[in-house]
Amino acid sequence: MIEESRFYREVRRFATTEPTYSANCQVIRTLPSDRHDLSAVARRAFGDATETRVILAAAGLPNVDAALKEQDLVLPTVGYLRYLKEKCGITTAVRTVR
């Protein structure tokens, strides 16, 4: 649980401080249809619908039931996401986007 909290803080810090021109980030526009479907945004960004906690943290949402407003989200790239997970002690595999 501590690793999850640390991961949330690290992703949130990344999303709010990383410049949009950085090589470690990607900017994804959320759509009105994504309002209650974080997995659709995760699928577009990472090619993996299970990465909803990254979207949750980047958007600053308190839980998965909160509505996602239409916005530009600054998200880590797949490689940098792997680094953040390793840094926080989370060992789940990150799929590469094909």
JSON list of C-alpha atoms in Angstrom, two decimals:
[
{"chain": "A", "resi": 1, "resn": "MET", "atom": "CA", "xyz": [0.00, 0.00, 0.00]},
{"chain": "A", "resi": 2, "resn": "ILE", "atom": "CA", "xyz": [2.88, 2.37, 0.74]},
{"chain": "A", "resi": 3, "resn": "GLU", "atom": "CA", "xyz": [4.27, 1.73, -2.74]},
{"chain": "A", "resi": 4, "resn": "GLU", "atom": "CA", "xyz": [0.91, 2.64, -4.28]},
{"chain": "A", "resi": 5, "resn": "SER", "atom": "CA", "xyz": [0.78, 5.92, -2.34]},
{"chain": "A", "resi": 6, "resn": "ARG", "atom": "CA", "xyz": [4.31, 6.80, -3.33]},
{"chain": "A", "resi": 7, "resn": "PHE", "atom": "CA", "xyz": [3.57, 5.92, -6.96]},
{"chain": "A", "resi": 8, "resn": "TYR", "atom": "CA", "xyz": [0.48, 8.17, -6.93]},
{"chain": "A", "resi": 9, "resn": "ARG", "atom": "CA", "xyz": [2.56, 11.08, -5.57]},
{"chain": "A", "resi": 10, "resn": "GLU", "atom": "CA", "xyz": [5.38, 10.52, -8.07]},
{"chain": "A", "resi": 11, "resn": "VAL", "atom": "CA", "xyz": [3.01, 10.43, -11.07]},
{"chain": "A", "resi": 12, "resn": "ARG", "atom": "CA", "xyz": [1.10, 13.48, -9.79]},
{"chain": "A", "resi": 13, "resn": "ARG", "atom": "CA", "xyz": [4.35, 15.40, -9.30]},
{"chain": "A", "resi": 14, "resn": "PHE", "atom": "CA", "xyz": [5.46, 14.37, -12.79]},
{"chain": "A", "resi": 15, "resn": "ALA", "atom": "CA", "xyz": [2.17, 15.48, -14.35]},
{"chain": "A", "resi": 16, "resn": "THR", "atom": "CA", "xyz": [2.24, 18.89, -12.70]},
{"chain": "A", "resi": 17, "resn": "THR", "atom": "CA", "xyz": [5.94, 19.77, -13.05]},
{"chain": "A", "resi": 18, "resn": "GLU", "atom": "CA", "xyz": [7.24, 18.09, -16.21]},
{"chain": "A", "resi": 19, "resn": "PRO", "atom": "CA", "xyz": [7.41, 20.45, -19.21]},
{"chain": "A", "resi": 20, "resn": "THR", "atom": "CA", "xyz": [5.31, 19.32, -22.16]},
{"chain": "A", "resi": 21, "resn": "TYR", "atom": "CA", "xyz": [8.32, 19.40, -24.49]},
{"chain": "A", "resi": 22, "resn": "SER", "atom": "CA", "xyz": [10.22, 16.84, -22.39]},
{"chain": "A", "resi": 23, "resn": "ALA", "atom": "CA", "xyz": [11.25, 13.56, -24.00]},
{"chain": "A", "resi": 24, "resn": "ASN", "atom": "CA", "xyz": [9.90, 11.70, -20.95]},
{"chain": "A", "resi": 25, "resn": "CYS", "atom": "CA", "xyz": [6.29, 12.81, -21.37]},
{"chain": "A", "resi": 26, "resn": "GLN", "atom": "CA", "xyz": [3.36, 12.51, -23.69]},
{"chain": "A", "resi": 27, "resn": "VAL", "atom": "CA", "xyz": [0.34, 14.79, -23.72]},
{"chain": "A", "resi": 28, "resn": "ILE", "atom": "CA", "xyz": [-3.00, 13.05, -24.13]},
{"chain": "A", "resi": 29, "resn": "ARG", "atom": "CA", "xyz": [-6.27, 14.91, -24.64]},
{"chain": "A", "resi": 30, "resn": "THR", "atom": "CA", "xyz": [-9.15, 13.39, -22.69]},
{"chain": "A", "resi": 31, "resn": "LEU", "atom": "CA", "xyz": [-12.48, 13.27, -24.47]},
{"chain": "A", "resi": 32, "resn": "PRO", "atom": "CA", "xyz": [-16.02, 13.75, -23.15]},
{"chain": "A", "resi": 33, "resn": "SER", "atom": "CA", "xyz": [-16.59, 10.02, -23.66]},
{"chain": "A", "resi": 34, "resn": "ASP", "atom": "CA", "xyz": [-13.71, 9.29, -21.24]},
{"chain": "A", "resi": 35, "resn": "ARG", "atom": "CA", "xyz": [-15.56, 10.95, -18.35]},
{"chain": "A", "resi": 36, "resn": "HIS", "atom": "CA", "xyz": [-16.16, 7.67, -16.49]},
{"chain": "A", "resi": 37, "resn": "ASP", "atom": "CA", "xyz": [-13.78, 5.38, -18.41]},
{"chain": "A", "resi": 38, "resn": "LEU", "atom": "CA", "xyz": [-10.17, 5.84, -17.34]},
{"chain": "A", "resi": 39, "resn": "SER", "atom": "CA", "xyz": [-9.23, 2.61, -19.08]},
{"chain": "A", "resi": 40, "resn": "ALA", "atom": "CA", "xyz": [-9.92, 4.17, -22.51]},
{"chain": "A", "resi": 41, "resn": "VAL", "atom": "CA", "xyz": [-7.38, 6.91, -21.80]},
{"chain": "A", "resi": 42, "resn": "ALA", "atom": "CA", "xyz": [-4.87, 4.35, -20.50]},
{"chain": "A", "resi": 43, "resn": "ARG", "atom": "CA", "xyz": [-5.36, 2.25, -23.63]},
{"chain": "A", "resi": 44, "resn": "ARG", "atom": "CA", "xyz": [-4.68, 5.27, -25.87]},
{"chain": "A", "resi": 45, "resn": "ALA", "atom": "CA", "xyz": [-1.64, 6.39, -23.88]},
{"chain": "A", "resi": 46, "resn": "PHE", "atom": "CA", "xyz": [0.06, 3.12, -23.01]},
{"chain": "A", "resi": 47, "resn": "GLY", "atom": "CA", "xyz": [-1.68, 0.45, -25.08]},
{"chain": "A", "resi": 48, "resn": "ASP", "atom": "CA", "xyz": [-2.75, -1.17, -21.81]},
{"chain": "A", "resi": 49, "resn": "ALA", "atom": "CA", "xyz": [-6.16, -0.58, -20.23]},
{"chain": "A", "resi": 50, "resn": "THR", "atom": "CA", "xyz": [-4.94, -1.71, -16.79]},
{"chain": "A", "resi": 51, "resn": "GLU", "atom": "CA", "xyz": [-2.82, 1.43, -16.24]},
{"chain": "A", "resi": 52, "resn": "THR", "atom": "CA", "xyz": [-5.81, 3.40, -14.93]},
{"chain": "A", "resi": 53, "resn": "ARG", "atom": "CA", "xyz": [-4.00, 4.39, -11.71]},
{"chain": "A", "resi": 54, "resn": "VAL", "atom": "CA", "xyz": [-1.55, 6.45, -13.79]},
{"chain": "A", "resi": 55, "resn": "ILE", "atom": "CA", "xyz": [-4.47, 8.36, -15.33]},
{"chain": "A", "resi": 56, "resn": "LEU", "atom": "CA", "xyz": [-6.07, 8.72, -11.90]},
{"chain": "A", "resi": 57, "resn": "ALA", "atom": "CA", "xyz": [-2.90, 10.23, -10.43]},
{"chain": "A", "resi": 58, "resn": "ALA", "atom": "CA", "xyz": [-2.07, 12.46, -13.38]},
{"chain": "A", "resi": 59, "resn": "ALA", "atom": "CA", "xyz": [-5.57, 13.94, -13.37]},
{"chain": "A", "resi": 60, "resn": "GLY", "atom": "CA", "xyz": [-5.51, 14.39, -9.58]},
{"chain": "A", "resi": 61, "resn": "LEU", "atom": "CA", "xyz": [-8.68, 12.38, -9.06]},
{"chain": "A", "resi": 62, "resn": "PRO", "atom": "CA", "xyz": [-9.34, 11.11, -5.52]},
{"chain": "A", "resi": 63, "resn": "ASN", "atom": "CA", "xyz": [-10.84, 7.76, -6.63]},
{"chain": "A", "resi": 64, "resn": "VAL", "atom": "CA", "xyz": [-12.00, 5.90, -9.73]},
{"chain": "A", "resi": 65, "resn": "ASP", "atom": "CA", "xyz": [-15.60, 7.02, -9.26]},
{"chain": "A", "resi": 66, "resn": "ALA", "atom": "CA", "xyz": [-14.72, 10.70, -9.75]},
{"chain": "A", "resi": 67, "resn": "ALA", "atom": "CA", "xyz": [-15.51, 12.15, -13.17]},
{"chain": "A", "resi": 68, "resn": "LEU", "atom": "CA", "xyz": [-12.59, 12.93, -15.46]},
{"chain": "A", "resi": 69, "resn": "LYS", "atom": "CA", "xyz": [-12.97, 16.36, -17.03]},
{"chain": "A", "resi": 70, "resn": "GLU", "atom": "CA", "xyz": [-11.91, 17.11, -20.58]},
{"chain": "A", "resi": 71, "resn": "GLN", "atom": "CA", "xyz": [-8.28, 18.26, -20.40]},
{"chain": "A", "resi": 72, "resn": "ASP", "atom": "CA", "xyz": [-4.74, 17.73, -21.63]},
{"chain": "A", "resi": 73, "resn": "LEU", "atom": "CA", "xyz": [-3.01, 15.19, -19.39]},
{"chain": "A", "resi": 74, "resn": "VAL", "atom": "CA", "xyz": [0.77, 15.11, -19.12]},
{"chain": "A", "resi": 75, "resn": "LEU", "atom": "CA", "xyz": [1.64, 11.43, -18.81]},
{"chain": "A", "resi": 76, "resn": "PRO", "atom": "CA", "xyz": [4.98, 9.62, -18.68]},
{"chain": "A", "resi": 77, "resn": "THR", "atom": "CA", "xyz": [6.12, 7.63, -21.68]},
{"chain": "A", "resi": 78, "resn": "VAL", "atom": "CA", "xyz": [6.09, 3.84, -21.39]},
{"chain": "A", "resi": 79, "resn": "GLY", "atom": "CA", "xyz": [9.82, 3.79, -20.63]},
{"chain": "A", "resi": 80, "resn": "TYR", "atom": "CA", "xyz": [9.60, 6.50, -17.99]},
{"chain": "A", "resi": 81, "resn": "LEU", "atom": "CA", "xyz": [6.55, 4.81, -16.47]},
{"chain": "A", "resi": 82, "resn": "ARG", "atom": "CA", "xyz": [8.66, 1.68, -16.04]},
{"chain": "A", "resi": 83, "resn": "TYR", "atom": "CA", "xyz": [11.32, 3.81, -14.30]},
{"chain": "A", "resi": 84, "resn": "LEU", "atom": "CA", "xyz": [8.73, 5.38, -11.94]},
{"chain": "A", "resi": 85, "resn": "LYS", "atom": "CA", "xyz": [7.38, 1.95, -11.02]},
{"chain": "A", "resi": 86, "resn": "GLU", "atom": "CA", "xyz": [10.85, 0.62, -10.27]},
{"chain": "A", "resi": 87, "resn": "LYS", "atom": "CA", "xyz": [11.63, 3.73, -8.22]},
{"chain": "A", "resi": 88, "resn": "CYS", "atom": "CA", "xyz": [8.50, 3.19, -6.12]},
{"chain": "A", "resi": 89, "resn": "GLY", "atom": "CA", "xyz": [8.99, -0.56, -5.69]},
{"chain": "A", "resi": 90, "resn": "ILE", "atom": "CA", "xyz": [6.14, -1.68, -7.93]},
{"chain": "A", "resi": 91, "resn": "THR", "atom": "CA", "xyz": [7.20, -4.69, -9.98]},
{"chain": "A", "resi": 92, "resn": "THR", "atom": "CA", "xyz": [4.29, -5.14, -12.37]},
{"chain": "A", "resi": 93, "resn": "ALA", "atom": "CA", "xyz": [5.27, -5.51, -15.99]},
{"chain": "A", "resi": 94, "resn": "VAL", "atom": "CA", "xyz": [4.59, -2.63, -18.36]},
{"chain": "A", "resi": 95, "resn": "ARG", "atom": "CA", "xyz": [3.69, -3.67, -21.88]},
{"chain": "A", "resi": 96, "resn": "THR", "atom": "CA", "xyz": [5.36, -1.91, -24.76]},
{"chain": "A", "resi": 97, "resn": "VAL", "atom": "CA", "xyz": [3.17, -0.08, -27.25]},
{"chain": "A", "resi": 98, "resn": "ARG", "atom": "CA", "xyz": [3.17, -1.68, -30.67]}
]
